[in-house]
Each structure stands twice: as C-alpha cells, then as structure tokens.
Amino acid sequence: MSTLAPWLEVVLRAVAVLVAFLVLPLLVGQTEHKVMAHMQGRLGPMYAGGFHGWAQLVADGVKFVQKEDITPARADRWAFRLAPFVALIPYLVALAVIPLSPTVVGADVDASAVLVLAVIGVGIIGTLMAGWASANKYSLLGAMRAAAQLVSYELPMVLAVASVALAAGTLSLIGIANAWNPWWLLWQLPGAVVFLVAALAELQRPPFDMPLADSEIVFGAFTEYTGLRFAFFLLAEYAGIVVMSLLFAVLYLGGWAGPFEHWLGWLWTVLKGFLVAVVVIWLRVSWPRMREDQLQRLAWVWLVPLALFQLALTAVGVVMTS
C-alpha cells in the first residue's frame, strides 16, 4: 500500500510519464541517426556534445525552435496549427497505460490493451488535419494515403492483439504480461509478425512511408510545416516507435520477465522495447519503399488471413488446455 497521499501519487506518476515521453523518443531518434549512419557507411555529424556527436539531436531541436513558424495564406489556420498536437498527444496517453512492471505504470486500466489501440488510432486524425488544412495538393494526397494505411492495417493489428488477450484471458496489459510464458514465442509468432508489420504501417515508417514519399509528394501532409510544429510531427513519429516497441515487448516478449525481475523488471521491459526499436530502424535501412497496390495487397491478402489463423489457433489452444 502506498504511503503517499493520493493526489501526490497521481502528480508523481504524471510527471514520470511526461519525463519518459520527452526522453525516450529522443533516445530512439539518436539511436536511429547513429545506427543508420553506421549501416550506410556515413558517420554524419560527430562533434556536437563531444563523444560521437551525442548532442546532435539536441542541436537539431534548437535549430527547429529558431526557425520561423509559417502558416500558408490559404490554410485553415485553426486546424493547421492544432494538427501537430493531435498527432502527438495520443502517444502520451498510450504511454501512460503501458506497464514497465506491475508497479511501474502511469495508470493501471483494466482494459488497457483496448485503450492503447483506440488512442493510437486517433493519432492519424492529426495527419488528416495537417493534409486537409494545408491547402496543398501534395499534403492532401499524403493525408489520403495515410488514411488508407490506417484502414488497411488497423484490422490485422487488432486481431493480433485479440489473439494474445484470448491466450491470457484478459484485456489488461499487466495481466497479459503476467500470463506470458516462453512457449508463446512459438505459439503467438504469426501474430507477432502481423503486429510488427502493421505497427510499421501505422507509423508510416519505411518500407510503408508512401504518405511521406519525398520523391513523389514532397513530404506528404507535412510539406507546409516549419519550425517547432514540424518538430512535433517528428517527435510524434519517434514517440510512436517507443509506444509500439514497448507494447510489443509487453505482449510478445513477456515484458518484465527475466532474471531478477522483482528488482529489474522495468529495466527488462525497456531493454526489450529498445531491441524492438532497433529492429524498426534496421527495417528502414534495409527495405525499399513499397508501391501503394503492394501495400494494400500485403494487408488484405496476407496479414488479415494470417491474423485470423493466429486467432483460430489461439482459440483451439485455449479450449484444449482449459
């Protein structure tokens, strides 16, 4: 039982979630810059902050703050300015309910798996607002592509999470992680693959970055954005990687399960999530961009049937072991 006053505990949990939300995406962004640079044989800036250019991302942030914030003359000003926050805030809400351990969680919600999937889907509204409000044909086309990806890949992701929830017998992320055992690495492997691919598409990460294809539509819905508002969209991308990686770690890798988990449980979850984030970065470097028809075919011809197969397999396994 906590000895803190209820209001003080709420404040401390909120501050901890906010700090994690501001720090973890920056760490993922710095890792992406350095991992991509080494994989592609281009070291890039190595001087900011001293050793290995560790402060380069901070320098980029200062640069964005100093840039002029421009709103196009024909843009819907209210929607244009609000869009970056609509894209960013859902990931803050999602991070608040993803547990790092049974006791290290911003808010313990009974159906936290459903809540995370719901708020992640809201983030796409920010991209749609940005594309529509920019009064730019490239921005609108990028927003429509993003909406098409959401419609296509939300279903297989939900089915994959439903399979894990069925196996654990609960919609609580803490309950799912507590019910996990190493056998799930094989039993839930098809669902894990579906979830990871769908997560990449939801985040519009390569090879699913058609909404941002600079060689086709400049930079999609974000073409007209400058300065800090543009930086917020980049922060939303890295925050999405953090949320999806931690969610994958909790659902499929046992979260805090590991040696000395009673003392190091939250650290295991963070390390597993970091490894998943590195895989996301590796896929960006290794795979070329898909065509729009290939994107839809992958979702409806392969991922949805595979997710349904995983769900049926889980149902049979639950019935046979109950």
Coordinates of C-alpha atoms in Angstrom, one line a residue:
M1 CA 0.0 0.0 0.0
S2 CA 1.4 3.4 -1.0
T3 CA 2.1 5.8 1.9
L4 CA 1.8 8.8 -0.4
A5 CA -1.3 11.0 -0.5
P6 CA -3.5 10.0 -3.5
W7 CA -3.1 13.4 -5.1
L8 CA 0.7 13.4 -4.7
E9 CA 0.9 9.9 -6.2
V10 CA -1.1 11.0 -9.2
V11 CA 1.2 14.0 -9.7
L12 CA 4.3 11.9 -9.4
R13 CA 3.0 9.3 -11.9
A14 CA 2.0 12.1 -14.4
V15 CA 5.4 13.7 -14.1
A16 CA 7.2 10.4 -14.6
V17 CA 5.2 9.6 -17.7
L18 CA 5.8 13.1 -19.1
V19 CA 9.6 12.8 -18.5
A20 CA 9.6 9.3 -20.2
F21 CA 7.6 10.8 -23.1
L22 CA 10.2 13.5 -23.6
V23 CA 13.3 11.4 -23.1
L24 CA 12.6 8.0 -24.7
P25 CA 11.7 9.3 -28.2
L26 CA 14.9 11.4 -28.2
L27 CA 17.0 8.3 -27.3
V28 CA 15.3 6.4 -30.1
G29 CA 15.9 9.3 -32.5
Q30 CA 19.6 9.5 -31.6
T31 CA 19.9 5.7 -32.0
E32 CA 18.3 5.9 -35.4
H33 CA 20.7 8.6 -36.6
K34 CA 23.8 6.7 -35.4
V35 CA 22.6 3.1 -36.4
M36 CA 21.6 4.3 -39.9
A37 CA 24.8 6.2 -40.3
H38 CA 26.9 3.1 -39.5
M39 CA 24.8 0.7 -41.5
Q40 CA 25.1 3.0 -44.6
G41 CA 28.8 3.9 -44.1
R42 CA 28.2 7.6 -43.4
L43 CA 29.1 8.7 -39.9
G44 CA 27.5 12.1 -40.2
P45 CA 27.9 14.9 -37.6
M46 CA 30.3 13.7 -34.8
Y47 CA 31.1 16.9 -33.0
A48 CA 28.0 18.2 -31.2
G49 CA 28.4 17.5 -27.5
G50 CA 31.8 15.8 -27.9
F51 CA 31.9 12.0 -27.9
H52 CA 30.3 10.5 -31.0
G53 CA 28.1 13.6 -31.5
W54 CA 25.8 12.6 -28.7
A55 CA 24.1 16.0 -28.6
Q56 CA 23.4 16.3 -32.3
L57 CA 19.7 15.7 -31.7
V58 CA 19.6 18.5 -29.1
A59 CA 21.3 20.8 -31.6
D60 CA 18.6 19.8 -34.2
G61 CA 15.9 20.7 -31.6
V62 CA 17.5 24.1 -31.0
K63 CA 17.5 24.6 -34.8
F64 CA 13.8 23.8 -35.1
V65 CA 13.0 26.3 -32.3
Q66 CA 14.8 29.1 -34.0
K67 CA 13.1 28.5 -37.4
E68 CA 10.2 30.7 -38.4
D69 CA 6.7 29.3 -37.9
I70 CA 4.9 29.9 -41.2
T71 CA 1.2 29.3 -41.8
P72 CA 0.2 29.3 -45.5
A73 CA -2.1 32.1 -46.5
R74 CA -4.9 29.8 -47.8
A75 CA -4.6 27.3 -45.0
D76 CA -7.3 26.6 -42.4
R77 CA -5.3 28.3 -39.6
W78 CA -7.0 26.7 -36.6
A79 CA -6.8 23.1 -38.0
F80 CA -3.3 23.7 -39.4
R81 CA -1.9 24.8 -36.0
L82 CA -3.7 22.2 -34.0
A83 CA -2.7 19.2 -36.1
P84 CA 0.8 18.5 -34.6
F85 CA -0.7 18.3 -31.1
V86 CA -3.5 16.0 -32.2
A87 CA -0.8 13.7 -33.7
L88 CA 1.4 13.8 -30.6
I89 CA -0.9 13.7 -27.6
P90 CA -2.4 10.2 -28.3
Y91 CA 1.0 8.6 -27.8
L92 CA 1.4 10.3 -24.5
V93 CA -1.9 8.8 -23.4
A94 CA -0.9 5.4 -24.7
L95 CA 2.5 5.6 -22.9
A96 CA 0.7 6.3 -19.6
V97 CA -1.1 2.9 -19.6
I98 CA 1.7 0.7 -20.9
P99 CA 3.3 -1.0 -17.9
L100 CA 7.0 -1.4 -17.4
S101 CA 6.3 -3.7 -14.5
P102 CA 3.3 -4.5 -12.3
T103 CA 4.1 -1.4 -10.2
V104 CA 5.7 0.9 -12.7
V105 CA 2.8 2.2 -14.8
G106 CA 1.3 5.6 -15.2
A107 CA -2.3 4.4 -14.9
D108 CA -3.4 0.8 -14.3
V109 CA -6.5 0.5 -16.6
D110 CA -8.5 -2.8 -16.7
A111 CA -8.8 -2.9 -20.5
S112 CA -5.5 -1.2 -21.2
A113 CA -4.9 -3.2 -24.4
V114 CA -8.1 -1.8 -25.9
L115 CA -7.4 1.7 -24.7
V116 CA -3.9 1.7 -26.3
L117 CA -5.2 0.5 -29.6
A118 CA -8.0 3.1 -29.5
V119 CA -5.8 6.2 -28.8
I120 CA -3.2 5.1 -31.3
G121 CA -5.8 5.2 -34.0
V122 CA -6.7 8.8 -33.0
G123 CA -3.2 10.0 -33.9
I124 CA -3.9 9.6 -37.6
I125 CA -6.5 12.4 -37.3
G126 CA -3.6 14.8 -36.8
T127 CA -2.1 13.8 -40.2
L128 CA -5.5 14.1 -41.9
M129 CA -6.0 17.6 -40.3
A130 CA -2.5 18.6 -41.5
G131 CA -3.1 17.4 -45.0
W132 CA -6.5 19.0 -45.4
A133 CA -5.7 22.3 -43.7
S134 CA -2.5 23.0 -45.6
A135 CA -4.3 23.9 -48.9
N136 CA -1.7 21.9 -50.8
K137 CA -2.4 19.1 -53.2
Y138 CA 0.7 17.1 -52.1
S139 CA -0.3 17.4 -48.5
L140 CA -3.9 16.3 -49.2
L141 CA -2.7 13.3 -51.2
G142 CA -0.3 12.3 -48.4
A143 CA -3.1 12.5 -45.9
M144 CA -5.4 10.3 -48.0
R145 CA -2.6 7.8 -48.3
A146 CA -2.1 7.8 -44.5
A147 CA -5.9 7.3 -44.0
A148 CA -5.8 4.3 -46.4
Q149 CA -3.0 2.7 -44.5
L150 CA -4.8 3.2 -41.2
V151 CA -8.0 1.5 -42.6
S152 CA -5.9 -1.4 -44.0
Y153 CA -3.6 -2.2 -41.1
E154 CA -5.8 -1.4 -38.1
L155 CA -7.7 -4.6 -38.6
P156 CA -4.8 -7.1 -38.6
M157 CA -3.2 -5.3 -35.6
V158 CA -6.4 -5.5 -33.6
L159 CA -6.8 -9.2 -34.5
A160 CA -3.2 -9.9 -33.4
V161 CA -3.7 -8.2 -30.0
A162 CA -7.0 -10.0 -29.6
S163 CA -5.2 -13.4 -30.0
V164 CA -2.8 -12.5 -27.2
A165 CA -5.6 -11.3 -25.0
L166 CA -7.5 -14.5 -25.6
A167 CA -4.5 -16.6 -24.7
A168 CA -4.0 -14.6 -21.5
G169 CA -7.7 -14.4 -20.7
T170 CA -7.6 -10.7 -20.0
L171 CA -7.5 -7.3 -21.8
S172 CA -5.2 -5.9 -19.1
L173 CA -1.6 -5.4 -20.3
I174 CA -0.3 -6.3 -16.8
G175 CA -2.5 -9.4 -16.9
I176 CA -1.2 -10.4 -20.4
A177 CA 2.5 -10.0 -19.3
N178 CA 1.9 -12.0 -16.1
A179 CA 0.2 -14.8 -18.1
W180 CA 3.1 -14.9 -20.7
N181 CA 5.4 -17.9 -20.9
P182 CA 8.3 -18.7 -23.3
W183 CA 6.0 -21.1 -25.2
W184 CA 4.3 -18.0 -26.6
L185 CA 7.4 -17.2 -28.6
L186 CA 6.3 -20.0 -31.0
W187 CA 2.5 -20.1 -30.3
Q188 CA 2.0 -16.4 -30.9
L189 CA 4.8 -15.9 -33.5
P190 CA 2.4 -15.4 -36.5
G191 CA 0.6 -12.7 -34.6
A192 CA 3.8 -11.1 -33.5
V193 CA 4.9 -10.8 -37.2
V194 CA 1.5 -9.3 -38.1
F195 CA 1.6 -6.8 -35.2
L196 CA 5.1 -5.7 -36.1
V197 CA 4.4 -5.2 -39.8
A198 CA 1.1 -3.4 -39.0
A199 CA 2.8 -1.2 -36.5
L200 CA 5.3 -0.1 -39.1
A201 CA 2.5 0.8 -41.5
E202 CA 0.6 2.6 -38.8
L203 CA 3.7 4.7 -38.0
Q204 CA 4.2 5.3 -41.8
R205 CA 7.8 4.0 -41.4
P206 CA 9.7 2.6 -44.3
P207 CA 9.0 0.5 -46.2
F208 CA 5.5 1.8 -45.6
D209 CA 6.3 5.5 -46.0
M210 CA 4.2 6.2 -49.0
P211 CA 2.3 9.1 -47.3
L212 CA 5.7 10.9 -46.9
A213 CA 7.4 9.8 -50.2
D214 CA 9.6 12.8 -50.9
S215 CA 10.3 11.7 -54.5
E216 CA 6.6 11.7 -55.2
I217 CA 4.7 14.1 -53.0
V218 CA 7.5 16.3 -51.4
F219 CA 6.8 15.4 -47.7
G220 CA 3.1 14.5 -47.8
A221 CA 0.9 16.0 -45.1
F222 CA 3.8 17.8 -43.5
T223 CA 5.0 19.6 -46.6
E224 CA 3.9 23.1 -45.4
Y225 CA 5.1 22.8 -41.8
T226 CA 8.2 24.5 -40.5
G227 CA 9.9 25.1 -37.2
L228 CA 8.6 23.7 -34.0
R229 CA 5.3 22.4 -35.4
F230 CA 7.3 20.3 -37.9
A231 CA 9.5 19.1 -35.0
F232 CA 6.3 18.0 -33.1
F233 CA 5.4 15.7 -36.0
L234 CA 8.9 14.2 -35.9
L235 CA 8.6 13.7 -32.1
A236 CA 5.2 12.0 -32.7
E237 CA 6.9 9.6 -35.0
Y238 CA 9.6 8.6 -32.5
A239 CA 7.0 8.6 -29.7
G240 CA 5.1 6.1 -31.8
I241 CA 8.1 3.9 -32.2
V242 CA 8.5 3.9 -28.4
V243 CA 4.9 3.1 -27.8
M244 CA 4.8 0.3 -30.3
S245 CA 8.1 -1.2 -29.2
L246 CA 7.1 -1.2 -25.5
L247 CA 3.7 -2.6 -26.4
F248 CA 5.3 -5.4 -28.5
A249 CA 7.7 -6.2 -25.6
V250 CA 4.7 -6.5 -23.2
L251 CA 2.5 -8.5 -25.5
Y252 CA 5.0 -10.9 -27.1
L253 CA 8.3 -10.8 -25.1
G254 CA 6.9 -11.1 -21.6
G255 CA 7.6 -7.5 -20.6
W256 CA 9.4 -7.6 -17.3
A257 CA 10.0 -11.4 -17.3
G258 CA 13.7 -12.1 -16.8
P259 CA 16.4 -12.8 -14.2
F260 CA 15.9 -10.8 -11.0
E261 CA 12.6 -9.4 -12.4
H262 CA 11.5 -8.4 -8.9
W263 CA 14.2 -5.8 -8.8
L264 CA 15.0 -5.2 -12.5
G265 CA 11.5 -5.9 -14.0
W266 CA 11.0 -2.4 -15.5
L267 CA 14.5 -2.4 -16.9
W268 CA 13.8 -5.7 -18.8
T269 CA 10.8 -4.1 -20.4
V270 CA 12.8 -1.1 -21.5
L271 CA 15.6 -3.2 -22.9
K272 CA 13.2 -5.4 -24.8
G273 CA 11.4 -2.4 -26.2
F274 CA 14.8 -0.9 -27.2
L275 CA 15.7 -4.0 -29.1
V276 CA 12.4 -3.9 -31.0
A277 CA 13.0 -0.2 -31.8
V278 CA 16.4 -1.2 -33.3
V279 CA 14.6 -3.7 -35.5
V280 CA 12.3 -0.9 -36.7
I281 CA 15.3 1.2 -37.5
W282 CA 17.0 -1.8 -39.3
L283 CA 13.9 -2.3 -41.4
R284 CA 14.0 1.3 -42.5
V285 CA 17.6 1.0 -43.7
S286 CA 17.2 -2.5 -45.3
W287 CA 13.9 -2.4 -47.3
P288 CA 12.9 -0.1 -50.2
R289 CA 9.5 1.7 -50.3
M290 CA 6.6 -0.4 -51.4
R291 CA 4.0 0.7 -54.0
E292 CA 0.5 1.6 -52.9
D293 CA -1.0 -1.5 -54.5
Q294 CA 1.6 -3.7 -52.8
L295 CA 0.7 -2.1 -49.5
Q296 CA -3.0 -3.0 -49.8
R297 CA -2.3 -6.5 -51.1
L298 CA 0.0 -7.2 -48.2
A299 CA -2.6 -6.1 -45.7
W300 CA -5.7 -7.8 -47.1
V301 CA -4.2 -10.9 -48.9
W302 CA -1.6 -11.8 -46.3
L303 CA -1.8 -10.1 -42.9
V304 CA -5.6 -10.3 -42.3
P305 CA -5.8 -14.1 -43.1
L306 CA -2.6 -14.7 -41.1
A307 CA -4.1 -12.8 -38.1
L308 CA -7.3 -14.8 -38.4
F309 CA -5.3 -18.0 -38.5
Q310 CA -3.5 -16.9 -35.3
L311 CA -6.8 -16.1 -33.6
A312 CA -8.2 -19.5 -34.5
L313 CA -5.1 -21.3 -33.4
T314 CA -5.2 -19.5 -30.1
A315 CA -8.8 -20.3 -29.6
V316 CA -8.1 -24.0 -30.2
G317 CA -5.2 -23.9 -27.8
V318 CA -7.2 -22.2 -25.1
V319 CA -10.1 -24.8 -25.4
M320 CA -7.7 -27.7 -25.4
T321 CA -5.8 -26.5 -22.3
S322 CA -8.8 -25.3 -20.3

